PDB file of C-alpha atoms in Angstrom:
ATOM      1  CA  MET A 175      36.709  -4.938  -1.161  1.00  0.00           C
ATOM      2  CA  LEU A 176      33.316  -6.429  -0.242  1.00  0.00           C
ATOM      3  CA  GLU A 177      31.132  -7.722  -3.067  1.00  0.00           C
ATOM      4  CA  HIS A 178      28.051  -5.610  -3.814  1.00  0.00           C
ATOM      5  CA  ARG A 179      25.132  -7.858  -2.915  1.00  0.00           C
ATOM      6  CA  MET A 180      21.419  -7.749  -2.172  1.00  0.00           C
ATOM      7  CA  GLU A 181      19.751  -9.248   0.881  1.00  0.00           C
ATOM      8  CA  LEU A 182      15.962  -9.391   1.224  1.00  0.00           C
ATOM      9  CA  PHE A 183      14.229  -9.890   4.544  1.00  0.00           C
ATOM     10  CA  ALA A 184      10.638  -9.663   5.724  1.00  0.00           C
ATOM     11  CA  CYS A 185       9.063  -8.911   9.059  1.00  0.00           C
ATOM     12  CA  ARG A 186       6.326 -11.223  10.237  1.00  0.00           C
ATOM     13  CA  ALA A 187       3.306  -9.286   8.928  1.00  0.00           C
ATOM     14  CA  SER A 188       4.555  -9.308   5.318  1.00  0.00           C
ATOM     15  CA  LYS A 189       6.191 -12.718   4.937  1.00  0.00           C
ATOM     16  CA  ASN A 190       3.669 -13.890   2.328  1.00  0.00           C
ATOM     17  CA  PHE A 191       3.991 -10.726   0.243  1.00  0.00           C
ATOM     18  CA  ALA A 192       7.798 -10.956   0.418  1.00  0.00           C
ATOM     19  CA  ALA A 193       7.682 -14.562  -0.815  1.00  0.00           C
ATOM     20  CA  LYS A 194       5.653 -13.428  -3.850  1.00  0.00           C
ATOM     21  CA  VAL A 195       8.104 -10.591  -4.540  1.00  0.00           C
ATOM     22  CA  ILE A 196      11.011 -13.023  -4.506  1.00  0.00           C
ATOM     23  CA  ASP A 197       9.178 -15.434  -6.830  1.00  0.00           C
ATOM     24  CA  GLU A 198       8.615 -12.557  -9.259  1.00  0.00           C
ATOM     25  CA  MET A 199      12.262 -11.465  -9.061  1.00  0.00           C
ATOM     26  CA  ASN A 200      13.522 -14.972  -9.711  1.00  0.00           C
ATOM     27  CA  GLY A 201      11.217 -15.092 -12.712  1.00  0.00           C
ATOM     28  CA  PHE A 202      13.064 -12.299 -14.530  1.00  0.00           C
ATOM     29  CA  LEU A 203      16.606 -12.407 -13.079  1.00  0.00           C
ATOM     30  CA  LYS A 204      18.990 -14.110 -15.494  1.00  0.00           C
ATOM     31  CA  ASP A 205      21.960 -14.623 -13.224  1.00  0.00           C
ATOM     32  CA  GLU A 206      22.057 -15.322  -9.490  1.00  0.00           C
ATOM     33  CA  LYS A 207      18.686 -15.954  -7.865  1.00  0.00           C
ATOM     34  CA  VAL A 208      17.562 -14.246  -4.663  1.00  0.00           C
ATOM     35  CA  HIS A 209      16.115 -15.801  -1.531  1.00  0.00           C
ATOM     36  CA  LEU A 210      14.313 -14.623   1.567  1.00  0.00           C
ATOM     37  CA  GLY A 211      16.937 -13.973   4.214  1.00  0.00           C
ATOM     38  CA  SER A 212      16.873 -15.866   7.483  1.00  0.00           C
ATOM     39  CA  SER A 213      15.764 -13.996  10.587  1.00  0.00           C
ATOM     40  CA  GLU A 214      14.044 -14.676  13.870  1.00  0.00           C
ATOM     41  CA  VAL A 215      12.082 -12.823  16.524  1.00  0.00           C
ATOM     42  CA  THR A 216      12.618 -13.570  20.201  1.00  0.00           C
ATOM     43  CA  MET A 217       9.504 -12.953  22.301  1.00  0.00           C
ATOM     44  CA  PHE A 218       9.653 -11.974  25.963  1.00  0.00           C
ATOM     45  CA  SER A 219       7.028 -12.595  28.623  1.00  0.00           C
ATOM     46  CA  ASP A 220       6.167  -8.906  28.998  1.00  0.00           C
ATOM     47  CA  GLY A 221       5.265  -8.567  25.308  1.00  0.00           C
ATOM     48  CA  GLU A 222       8.558  -7.087  24.116  1.00  0.00           C
ATOM     49  CA  PHE A 223      10.344  -8.736  21.192  1.00  0.00           C
ATOM     50  CA  GLN A 224      13.752  -8.632  19.538  1.00  0.00           C
ATOM     51  CA  PRO A 225      14.323  -9.273  15.814  1.00  0.00           C
ATOM     52  CA  ALA A 226      17.663 -10.762  14.797  1.00  0.00           C
ATOM     53  CA  TYR A 227      19.308 -11.789  11.533  1.00  0.00           C
ATOM     54  CA  THR A 228      20.655 -15.336  11.490  1.00  0.00           C
ATOM     55  CA  GLU A 229      22.923 -14.691   8.502  1.00  0.00           C
ATOM     56  CA  SER A 230      25.479 -12.011   7.744  1.00  0.00           C
ATOM     57  CA  VAL A 231      24.371  -8.687   6.240  1.00  0.00           C
ATOM     58  CA  ARG A 232      27.796  -7.021   6.444  1.00  0.00           C
ATOM     59  CA  GLY A 233      28.344  -4.750   3.453  1.00  0.00           C
ATOM     60  CA  ALA A 234      25.010  -5.697   1.859  1.00  0.00           C
ATOM     61  CA  THR A 235      22.151  -3.584   0.536  1.00  0.00           C
ATOM     62  CA  VAL A 236      19.360  -4.833   2.779  1.00  0.00           C
ATOM     63  CA  PHE A 237      15.702  -4.585   1.765  1.00  0.00           C
ATOM     64  CA  ILE A 238      13.263  -5.111   4.643  1.00  0.00           C
ATOM     65  CA  ILE A 239       9.659  -5.727   3.584  1.00  0.00           C
ATOM     66  CA  GLN A 240       6.932  -4.794   6.057  1.00  0.00           C
ATOM     67  CA  SER A 241       3.554  -3.071   5.860  1.00  0.00           C
ATOM     68  CA  THR A 242       2.822  -1.100   9.007  1.00  0.00           C
ATOM     69  CA  PHE A 243      -0.887  -1.769   9.464  1.00  0.00           C
ATOM     70  CA  PRO A 244      -2.190  -2.302  13.042  1.00  0.00           C
ATOM     71  CA  PRO A 245      -1.140  -3.456  15.556  1.00  0.00           C
ATOM     72  CA  THR A 246       1.688  -0.999  16.207  1.00  0.00           C
ATOM     73  CA  ASP A 247       4.010  -3.958  16.820  1.00  0.00           C
ATOM     74  CA  ASN A 248       4.325  -4.142  13.014  1.00  0.00           C
ATOM     75  CA  LEU A 249       5.873  -0.676  12.911  1.00  0.00           C
ATOM     76  CA  MET A 250       8.074  -1.397  15.908  1.00  0.00           C
ATOM     77  CA  GLU A 251       9.316  -4.647  14.379  1.00  0.00           C
ATOM     78  CA  LEU A 252      10.313  -2.780  11.216  1.00  0.00           C
ATOM     79  CA  LEU A 253      12.167  -0.108  13.200  1.00  0.00           C
ATOM     80  CA  LEU A 254      14.030  -2.714  15.262  1.00  0.00           C
ATOM     81  CA  SER A 255      14.902  -4.690  12.121  1.00  0.00           C
ATOM     82  CA  ILE A 256      16.342  -1.571  10.474  1.00  0.00           C
ATOM     83  CA  ASP A 257      18.384  -0.850  13.595  1.00  0.00           C
ATOM     84  CA  ALA A 258      19.635  -4.441  13.750  1.00  0.00           C
ATOM     85  CA  ALA A 259      20.765  -4.326  10.102  1.00  0.00           C
ATOM     86  CA  LYS A 260      22.673  -1.065  10.587  1.00  0.00           C
ATOM     87  CA  ARG A 261      24.351  -2.392  13.741  1.00  0.00           C
ATOM     88  CA  ALA A 262      25.321  -5.532  11.796  1.00  0.00           C
ATOM     89  CA  SER A 263      27.227  -3.297   9.306  1.00  0.00           C
ATOM     90  CA  ALA A 264      24.798  -3.373   6.392  1.00  0.00           C
ATOM     91  CA  ASP A 265      25.922  -0.915   3.733  1.00  0.00           C
ATOM     92  CA  LYS A 266      22.397   0.365   3.035  1.00  0.00           C
ATOM     93  CA  VAL A 267      19.011  -0.403   4.545  1.00  0.00           C
ATOM     94  CA  ILE A 268      15.874   0.153   2.478  1.00  0.00           C
ATOM     95  CA  ALA A 269      12.461  -0.056   4.128  1.00  0.00           C
ATOM     96  CA  VAL A 270       9.941  -1.554   1.698  1.00  0.00           C
ATOM     97  CA  MET A 271       6.529  -0.567   3.060  1.00  0.00           C
ATOM     98  CA  PRO A 272       3.719  -1.539   0.671  1.00  0.00           C
ATOM     99  CA  TYR A 273       1.333   0.108   3.156  1.00  0.00           C
ATOM    100  CA  PHE A 274       2.607   3.136   5.078  1.00  0.00           C
ATOM    101  CA  GLY A 275       0.589   3.204   8.290  1.00  0.00           C
ATOM    102  CA  TRP A 276      -0.318   6.474  10.070  1.00  0.00           C
ATOM    103  CA  ALA A 277      -0.418   8.261   6.698  1.00  0.00           C
ATOM    104  CA  ARG A 278      -3.848   9.747   7.407  1.00  0.00           C
ATOM    105  CA  GLN A 279      -2.281  11.792  10.209  1.00  0.00           C
ATOM    106  CA  ASP A 280      -0.577  14.092   7.704  1.00  0.00           C
ATOM    107  CA  ARG A 281      -1.592  17.497   9.114  1.00  0.00           C
ATOM    108  CA  LYS A 282      -3.109  19.226  12.133  1.00  0.00           C
ATOM    109  CA  ASP A 283      -6.795  19.116  11.258  1.00  0.00           C
ATOM    110  CA  ARG A 284      -7.750  20.263  14.761  1.00  0.00           C
ATOM    111  CA  PRO A 285      -5.847  21.761  17.702  1.00  0.00           C
ATOM    112  CA  ARG A 286      -3.431  19.780  19.877  1.00  0.00           C
ATOM    113  CA  VAL A 287      -3.071  16.651  17.729  1.00  0.00           C
ATOM    114  CA  ALA A 288       0.022  14.823  16.506  1.00  0.00           C
ATOM    115  CA  ILE A 289       1.183  14.612  12.888  1.00  0.00           C
ATOM    116  CA  GLY A 290       1.728  10.872  12.957  1.00  0.00           C
ATOM    117  CA  ALA A 291       2.998  10.517   9.387  1.00  0.00           C
ATOM    118  CA  LYS A 292       5.841  12.951  10.053  1.00  0.00           C
ATOM    119  CA  LEU A 293       6.720  11.193  13.312  1.00  0.00           C
ATOM    120  CA  VAL A 294       6.899   7.814  11.568  1.00  0.00           C
ATOM    121  CA  ALA A 295       9.129   9.333   8.865  1.00  0.00           C
ATOM    122  CA  ASN A 296      11.448  10.653  11.579  1.00  0.00           C
ATOM    123  CA  MET A 297      11.537   7.296  13.352  1.00  0.00           C
ATOM    124  CA  LEU A 298      12.434   5.427  10.148  1.00  0.00           C
ATOM    125  CA  ARG A 299      15.324   7.821   9.551  1.00  0.00           C
ATOM    126  CA  ALA A 300      16.448   7.630  13.182  1.00  0.00           C
ATOM    127  CA  ALA A 301      16.418   3.831  13.046  1.00  0.00           C
ATOM    128  CA  GLY A 302      18.843   3.977  10.119  1.00  0.00           C
ATOM    129  CA  ALA A 303      16.765   3.643   6.942  1.00  0.00           C
ATOM    130  CA  ASP A 304      18.569   5.013   3.885  1.00  0.00           C
ATOM    131  CA  ARG A 305      15.540   4.845   1.592  1.00  0.00           C
ATOM    132  CA  VAL A 306      11.813   4.072   1.711  1.00  0.00           C
ATOM    133  CA  MET A 307       9.612   2.364  -0.871  1.00  0.00           C
ATOM    134  CA  THR A 308       5.868   2.589  -0.467  1.00  0.00           C
ATOM    135  CA  CYS A 309       2.627   2.575  -2.433  1.00  0.00           C
ATOM    136  CA  ASP A 310      -0.267   5.033  -2.722  1.00  0.00           C
ATOM    137  CA  LEU A 311       0.392   7.304   0.224  1.00  0.00           C
ATOM    138  CA  HIS A 312      -2.773   8.899   1.578  1.00  0.00           C
ATOM    139  CA  ALA A 313      -1.331  12.250   0.448  1.00  0.00           C
ATOM    140  CA  ASP A 314       1.530  12.651  -2.045  1.00  0.00           C
ATOM    141  CA  GLN A 315       3.132  15.427  -0.008  1.00  0.00           C
ATOM    142  CA  ILE A 316       4.034  12.957   2.765  1.00  0.00           C
ATOM    143  CA  GLN A 317       7.135  12.284   0.651  1.00  0.00           C
ATOM    144  CA  GLY A 318       8.319  15.705   1.824  1.00  0.00           C
ATOM    145  CA  PHE A 319       8.281  14.526   5.445  1.00  0.00           C
ATOM    146  CA  PHE A 320      11.385  12.453   4.693  1.00  0.00           C
ATOM    147  CA  ASP A 321      14.996  13.590   4.496  1.00  0.00           C
ATOM    148  CA  ILE A 322      15.861  10.395   2.601  1.00  0.00           C
ATOM    149  CA  PRO A 323      14.764   9.238  -0.876  1.00  0.00           C
ATOM    150  CA  VAL A 324      11.203   7.915  -1.200  1.00  0.00           C
ATOM    151  CA  ASP A 325      10.073   5.713  -4.080  1.00  0.00           C
ATOM    152  CA  HIS A 326       6.324   6.320  -4.226  1.00  0.00           C
ATOM    153  CA  ILE A 327       4.676   3.589  -6.283  1.00  0.00           C
ATOM    154  CA  TYR A 328       1.154   3.941  -7.679  1.00  0.00           C
ATOM    155  CA  ALA A 329      -1.230   0.976  -7.679  1.00  0.00           C
ATOM    156  CA  SER A 330      -2.579   2.311 -10.984  1.00  0.00           C
ATOM    157  CA  LYS A 331       0.334   0.383 -12.473  1.00  0.00           C
ATOM    158  CA  VAL A 332      -1.608  -2.838 -11.808  1.00  0.00           C
ATOM    159  CA  PHE A 333      -5.191  -1.595 -11.502  1.00  0.00           C
ATOM    160  CA  ILE A 334      -5.470   0.168 -14.875  1.00  0.00           C
ATOM    161  CA  PRO A 335      -4.363  -2.878 -16.946  1.00  0.00           C
ATOM    162  CA  PHE A 336      -6.669  -5.023 -14.822  1.00  0.00           C
ATOM    163  CA  ILE A 337      -9.664  -2.726 -15.413  1.00  0.00           C
ATOM    164  CA  LYS A 338      -8.933  -2.672 -19.151  1.00  0.00           C
ATOM    165  CA  SER A 339      -8.890  -6.475 -19.183  1.00  0.00           C
ATOM    166  CA  GLN A 340     -12.439  -6.564 -17.782  1.00  0.00           C
ATOM    167  CA  ASN A 341     -13.864  -4.825 -20.910  1.00  0.00           C
ATOM    168  CA  ILE A 342     -16.540  -2.997 -18.914  1.00  0.00           C
ATOM    169  CA  GLU A 343     -19.045  -1.086 -21.055  1.00  0.00           C
ATOM    170  CA  ASN A 344     -20.233   2.466 -20.251  1.00  0.00           C
ATOM    171  CA  LEU A 345     -17.420   2.789 -17.732  1.00  0.00           C
ATOM    172  CA  ALA A 346     -17.120   5.782 -15.402  1.00  0.00           C
ATOM    173  CA  ILE A 347     -14.561   6.393 -12.653  1.00  0.00           C
ATOM    174  CA  ALA A 348     -15.701   7.893  -9.353  1.00  0.00           C
ATOM    175  CA  ALA A 349     -13.866   9.532  -6.466  1.00  0.00           C
ATOM    176  CA  PRO A 350     -15.419   8.748  -3.058  1.00  0.00           C
ATOM    177  CA  ASP A 351     -14.629  12.280  -1.836  1.00  0.00           C
ATOM    178  CA  MET A 352     -13.119  15.551  -3.034  1.00  0.00           C
ATOM    179  CA  GLY A 353      -9.653  14.489  -1.854  1.00  0.00           C
ATOM    180  CA  GLY A 354      -9.647  11.613  -4.339  1.00  0.00           C
ATOM    181  CA  ALA A 355     -10.514  13.752  -7.368  1.00  0.00           C
ATOM    182  CA  LYS A 356      -6.925  13.839  -8.671  1.00  0.00           C
ATOM    183  CA  ARG A 357      -6.608  10.047  -8.495  1.00  0.00           C
ATOM    184  CA  ALA A 358      -9.983   9.543 -10.204  1.00  0.00           C
ATOM    185  CA  HIS A 359      -9.075  11.995 -12.979  1.00  0.00           C
ATOM    186  CA  ALA A 360      -5.774  10.159 -13.616  1.00  0.00           C
ATOM    187  CA  TYR A 361      -7.562   6.800 -13.888  1.00  0.00           C
ATOM    188  CA  ALA A 362     -10.272   8.255 -16.137  1.00  0.00           C
ATOM    189  CA  LYS A 363      -7.681   9.831 -18.429  1.00  0.00           C
ATOM    190  CA  GLU A 364      -5.900   6.504 -18.924  1.00  0.00           C
ATOM    191  CA  LEU A 365      -9.182   4.627 -19.391  1.00  0.00           C
ATOM    192  CA  GLY A 366     -10.829   7.260 -21.597  1.00  0.00           C
ATOM    193  CA  CYS A 367     -13.997   7.588 -19.545  1.00  0.00           C
ATOM    194  CA  PRO A 368     -15.877  10.275 -17.561  1.00  0.00           C
ATOM    195  CA  VAL A 369     -15.340  11.186 -13.916  1.00  0.00           C
ATOM    196  CA  ILE A 370     -17.878  11.332 -11.093  1.00  0.00           C
ATOM    197  CA  ILE A 371     -17.053  13.104  -7.836  1.00  0.00           C
ATOM    198  CA  CYS A 372     -18.732  12.198  -4.569  1.00  0.00           C
ATOM    199  CA  HIS A 373     -18.864  14.920  -1.935  1.00  0.00           C
ATOM    200  CA  LYS A 374     -19.096  13.754   1.667  1.00  0.00           C
ATOM    201  CA  SER A 375     -19.438  15.380   5.063  1.00  0.00           C
ATOM    202  CA  ARG A 376     -18.284  13.591   8.205  1.00  0.00           C
ATOM    203  CA  ALA A 377     -20.011  13.540  11.567  1.00  0.00           C
ATOM    204  CA  LYS A 378     -16.712  12.354  13.125  1.00  0.00           C
ATOM    205  CA  ALA A 379     -13.751  10.099  12.257  1.00  0.00           C
ATOM    206  CA  ASN A 380     -14.912   6.939  10.418  1.00  0.00           C
ATOM    207  CA  VAL A 381     -18.523   8.183  10.442  1.00  0.00           C
ATOM    208  CA  VAL A 382     -19.997   9.718   7.255  1.00  0.00           C
ATOM    209  CA  ALA A 383     -22.964  12.072   7.665  1.00  0.00           C
ATOM    210  CA  SER A 384     -23.991  12.452   3.999  1.00  0.00           C
ATOM    211  CA  ILE A 385     -22.773  11.932   0.426  1.00  0.00           C
ATOM    212  CA  THR A 386     -23.834  13.530  -2.853  1.00  0.00           C
ATOM    213  CA  ALA A 387     -22.629  12.618  -6.357  1.00  0.00           C
ATOM    214  CA  ILE A 388     -21.561  15.149  -8.998  1.00  0.00           C
ATOM    215  CA  GLY A 389     -21.497  13.978 -12.616  1.00  0.00           C
ATOM    216  CA  ASP A 390     -23.364  11.830 -15.126  1.00  0.00           C
ATOM    217  CA  VAL A 391     -24.223   8.580 -13.350  1.00  0.00           C
ATOM    218  CA  GLU A 392     -27.220   7.340 -15.356  1.00  0.00           C
ATOM    219  CA  ASP A 393     -26.668   3.870 -16.905  1.00  0.00           C
ATOM    220  CA  LYS A 394     -22.933   3.886 -16.097  1.00  0.00           C
ATOM    221  CA  ASN A 395     -20.871   0.983 -14.775  1.00  0.00           C
ATOM    222  CA  VAL A 396     -18.996   2.889 -12.094  1.00  0.00           C
ATOM    223  CA  ILE A 397     -15.675   2.041 -10.476  1.00  0.00           C
ATOM    224  CA  ILE A 398     -14.852   3.993  -7.314  1.00  0.00           C
ATOM    225  CA  VAL A 399     -11.080   4.406  -6.867  1.00  0.00           C
ATOM    226  CA  ASP A 400      -9.421   5.139  -3.527  1.00  0.00           C
ATOM    227  CA  ASP A 401      -6.150   4.623  -1.675  1.00  0.00           C
ATOM    228  CA  MET A 402      -7.637   2.444   1.070  1.00  0.00           C
ATOM    229  CA  ILE A 403     -10.731   0.856   2.557  1.00  0.00           C
ATOM    230  CA  ASP A 404     -10.932   1.109   6.351  1.00  0.00           C
ATOM    231  CA  THR A 405     -14.438   0.549   7.761  1.00  0.00           C
ATOM    232  CA  ALA A 406     -15.873   0.821   4.216  1.00  0.00           C
ATOM    233  CA  GLY A 407     -18.442   3.337   5.467  1.00  0.00           C
ATOM    234  CA  THR A 408     -17.633   6.007   2.874  1.00  0.00           C
ATOM    235  CA  LEU A 409     -17.251   3.489   0.066  1.00  0.00           C
ATOM    236  CA  THR A 410     -20.523   1.655   0.639  1.00  0.00           C
ATOM    237  CA  LYS A 411     -22.549   4.846   1.132  1.00  0.00           C
ATOM    238  CA  ALA A 412     -21.083   6.230  -2.087  1.00  0.00           C
ATOM    239  CA  ALA A 413     -22.038   3.007  -3.889  1.00  0.00           C
ATOM    240  CA  ASP A 414     -25.597   3.204  -2.581  1.00  0.00           C
ATOM    241  CA  VAL A 415     -25.888   6.859  -3.689  1.00  0.00           C
ATOM    242  CA  LEU A 416     -24.559   6.063  -7.172  1.00  0.00           C
ATOM    243  CA  MET A 417     -27.012   3.177  -7.592  1.00  0.00           C
ATOM    244  CA  ALA A 418     -29.864   5.414  -6.422  1.00  0.00           C
ATOM    245  CA  LYS A 419     -28.865   7.943  -9.115  1.00  0.00           C
ATOM    246  CA  GLY A 420     -29.192   5.350 -11.860  1.00  0.00           C
ATOM    247  CA  ALA A 421     -25.830   3.571 -12.115  1.00  0.00           C
ATOM    248  CA  ARG A 422     -26.002   0.170 -13.786  1.00  0.00           C
ATOM    249  CA  SER A 423     -23.395  -1.279 -11.391  1.00  0.00           C
ATOM    250  CA  VAL A 424     -20.828  -0.091  -8.878  1.00  0.00           C
ATOM    251  CA  ARG A 425     -17.421  -1.626  -8.237  1.00  0.00           C
ATOM    252  CA  ALA A 426     -14.425  -0.359  -6.265  1.00  0.00           C
ATOM    253  CA  CYS A 427     -10.629  -0.326  -6.606  1.00  0.00           C
ATOM    254  CA  ALA A 428      -8.817   0.439  -3.363  1.00  0.00           C
ATOM    255  CA  THR A 429      -5.119  -0.115  -2.865  1.00  0.00           C
ATOM    256  CA  HIS A 430      -4.900  -0.941   0.834  1.00  0.00           C
ATOM    257  CA  PRO A 431      -7.500  -3.307   2.366  1.00  0.00           C
ATOM    258  CA  VAL A 432      -7.302  -2.128   5.990  1.00  0.00           C
ATOM    259  CA  LEU A 433     -10.842  -3.499   6.456  1.00  0.00           C
ATOM    260  CA  SER A 434     -11.291  -2.807  10.148  1.00  0.00           C
ATOM    261  CA  GLY A 435     -14.389  -3.078  12.330  1.00  0.00           C
ATOM    262  CA  PRO A 436     -17.553  -3.779  10.298  1.00  0.00           C
ATOM    263  CA  ALA A 437     -15.823  -3.431   6.902  1.00  0.00           C
ATOM    264  CA  TYR A 438     -16.527  -6.937   5.563  1.00  0.00           C
ATOM    265  CA  ASP A 439     -20.186  -6.789   6.626  1.00  0.00           C
ATOM    266  CA  ASN A 440     -20.537  -3.289   5.163  1.00  0.00           C
ATOM    267  CA  ILE A 441     -19.189  -4.477   1.807  1.00  0.00           C
ATOM    268  CA  ASN A 442     -21.302  -7.632   1.725  1.00  0.00           C
ATOM    269  CA  ASN A 443     -24.495  -5.713   2.598  1.00  0.00           C
ATOM    270  CA  SER A 444     -23.870  -2.891   0.102  1.00  0.00           C
ATOM    271  CA  ALA A 445     -24.667  -2.222  -3.555  1.00  0.00           C
ATOM    272  CA  LEU A 446     -21.051  -3.001  -4.513  1.00  0.00           C
ATOM    273  CA  SER A 447     -20.825  -5.914  -6.937  1.00  0.00           C
ATOM    274  CA  GLU A 448     -17.034  -6.341  -6.689  1.00  0.00           C
ATOM    275  CA  VAL A 449     -14.136  -4.827  -4.771  1.00  0.00           C
ATOM    276  CA  TYR A 450     -10.581  -4.964  -6.128  1.00  0.00           C
ATOM    277  CA  VAL A 451      -7.705  -4.533  -3.653  1.00  0.00           C
ATOM    278  CA  THR A 452      -3.975  -5.217  -3.624  1.00  0.00           C
ATOM    279  CA  ASP A 453      -1.969  -7.527  -1.375  1.00  0.00           C
ATOM    280  CA  SER A 454      -0.242  -4.661   0.470  1.00  0.00           C
ATOM    281  CA  ILE A 455      -2.195  -5.865   3.515  1.00  0.00           C
ATOM    282  CA  PRO A 456      -3.320  -9.492   3.835  1.00  0.00           C
ATOM    283  CA  LEU A 457      -7.045 -10.176   4.033  1.00  0.00           C
ATOM    284  CA  THR A 458      -8.370 -11.726   7.213  1.00  0.00           C
ATOM    285  CA  ALA A 459      -7.589 -15.421   7.604  1.00  0.00           C
ATOM    286  CA  ASP A 460     -10.884 -16.002   9.424  1.00  0.00           C
ATOM    287  CA  PRO A 461     -12.720 -18.664   7.364  1.00  0.00           C
ATOM    288  CA  SER A 462     -16.088 -17.503   8.702  1.00  0.00           C
ATOM    289  CA  VAL A 463     -15.735 -14.084   6.996  1.00  0.00           C
ATOM    290  CA  ASP A 464     -17.354 -13.827   3.562  1.00  0.00           C
ATOM    291  CA  LYS A 465     -14.751 -12.437   1.150  1.00  0.00           C
ATOM    292  CA  SER A 466     -16.547 -13.436  -2.069  1.00  0.00           C
ATOM    293  CA  LYS A 467     -16.902  -9.842  -3.332  1.00  0.00           C
ATOM    294  CA  ILE A 468     -13.211  -9.049  -2.774  1.00  0.00           C
ATOM    295  CA  HIS A 469     -10.585  -9.805  -5.427  1.00  0.00           C
ATOM    296  CA  VAL A 470      -6.838  -9.316  -4.925  1.00  0.00           C
ATOM    297  CA  VAL A 471      -4.611  -7.814  -7.620  1.00  0.00           C
ATOM    298  CA  SER A 472      -0.974  -8.366  -6.673  1.00  0.00           C
ATOM    299  CA  LEU A 473       1.672  -5.646  -6.413  1.00  0.00           C
ATOM    300  CA  ALA A 474       4.455  -8.212  -6.090  1.00  0.00           C
ATOM    301  CA  ASN A 475       5.722  -7.897  -9.662  1.00  0.00           C
ATOM    302  CA  THR A 476       5.804  -4.092  -9.471  1.00  0.00           C
ATOM    303  CA  PHE A 477       7.758  -4.099  -6.210  1.00  0.00           C
ATOM    304  CA  ALA A 478      10.080  -6.823  -7.512  1.00  0.00           C
ATOM    305  CA  LYS A 479      10.989  -4.724 -10.563  1.00  0.00           C
ATOM    306  CA  ILE A 480      11.565  -1.553  -8.563  1.00  0.00           C
ATOM    307  CA  ILE A 481      13.642  -3.301  -5.887  1.00  0.00           C
ATOM    308  CA  ASN A 482      15.856  -4.763  -8.619  1.00  0.00           C
ATOM    309  CA  LYS A 483      16.200  -1.416 -10.418  1.00  0.00           C
ATOM    310  CA  VAL A 484      17.002   0.515  -7.238  1.00  0.00           C
ATOM    311  CA  TYR A 485      19.619  -2.076  -6.291  1.00  0.00           C
ATOM    312  CA  ASN A 486      21.229  -1.788  -9.746  1.00  0.00           C
ATOM    313  CA  TYR A 487      21.008   2.041  -9.820  1.00  0.00           C
ATOM    314  CA  GLU A 488      18.646   1.984 -12.817  1.00  0.00           C
ATOM    315  CA  GLU A 489      15.975   4.606 -13.509  1.00  0.00           C
ATOM    316  CA  ILE A 490      12.502   3.675 -12.311  1.00  0.00           C
ATOM    317  CA  SER A 491      10.342   6.316 -14.001  1.00  0.00           C
ATOM    318  CA  SER A 492       9.043   3.709 -16.475  1.00  0.00           C
ATOM    319  CA  GLU A 493       7.350   1.916 -13.583  1.00  0.00           C
ATOM    320  CA  PHE A 494       4.976   4.810 -12.903  1.00  0.00           C
ATOM    321  CA  ILE A 495       1.691   5.638 -14.619  1.00  0.00           C
ATOM    322  CA  PHE A 496       0.862   8.887 -12.813  1.00  0.00           C
TER     323      PHE A 496
END
């Protein structure tokens, strides 16, 4: 009978995050230590690529760490890696996706459009994934798109202790739009502070027409909480509105730093004093980009604990705040 064992691998876009997860795991494991499994990607002249494992995964529970932010090659590499593990006789394959790309395409909001989140869920299952781990889905109900177990982690697990450690006076939590009201309420409940709701109308995708704030803003140190920052258009306009209504300061906590297009410039030119994000997506490596307002709070320890508990068939409910 084959020995029950864990193998951890990472696709290219999440190698650094995977290394941090393994460091965290080796910090609390008492017995055998874990390592990042050996793999390679063969590139072809037409742009295609082929992932391969350079060590045996036969009979193992394989965790593959990869966030599926653009380009789409990141998603394709994850799918091919899952397929390769199943064809190499892995016992189970678990896709660890700190950022689940395409999650904003969770419904038909206009005629004749795709539901990308459901399609990605189907592709992960078709590739051979037995389980998915992810963090702060754009909408909780995306879990229902899967016919396999989903471990949905909340970044509040790291953000709320971090916010408490800052000892911010006259704190208020704000939602950047009506869709984030539930998240803002959960943060405010844990932090014992009031909630502000920003109501926005969009001219088109990634373009905000107007924002109004509902709630007591005067003299508050406001933290806007959201699941992601893309172009930062909504976030920075909300910050400007809150400052205009009398806020003492405005910060932001956003799980996934997509930060596309003019995002860095928008943040640097806005009323935001600080922006807290996680390492689900790496920040740009461009040294010419000013990242001084952006601070990273790591999810590595949280993912390390949940990976270990799932592998050992332990309950994970204690790892969730809301």
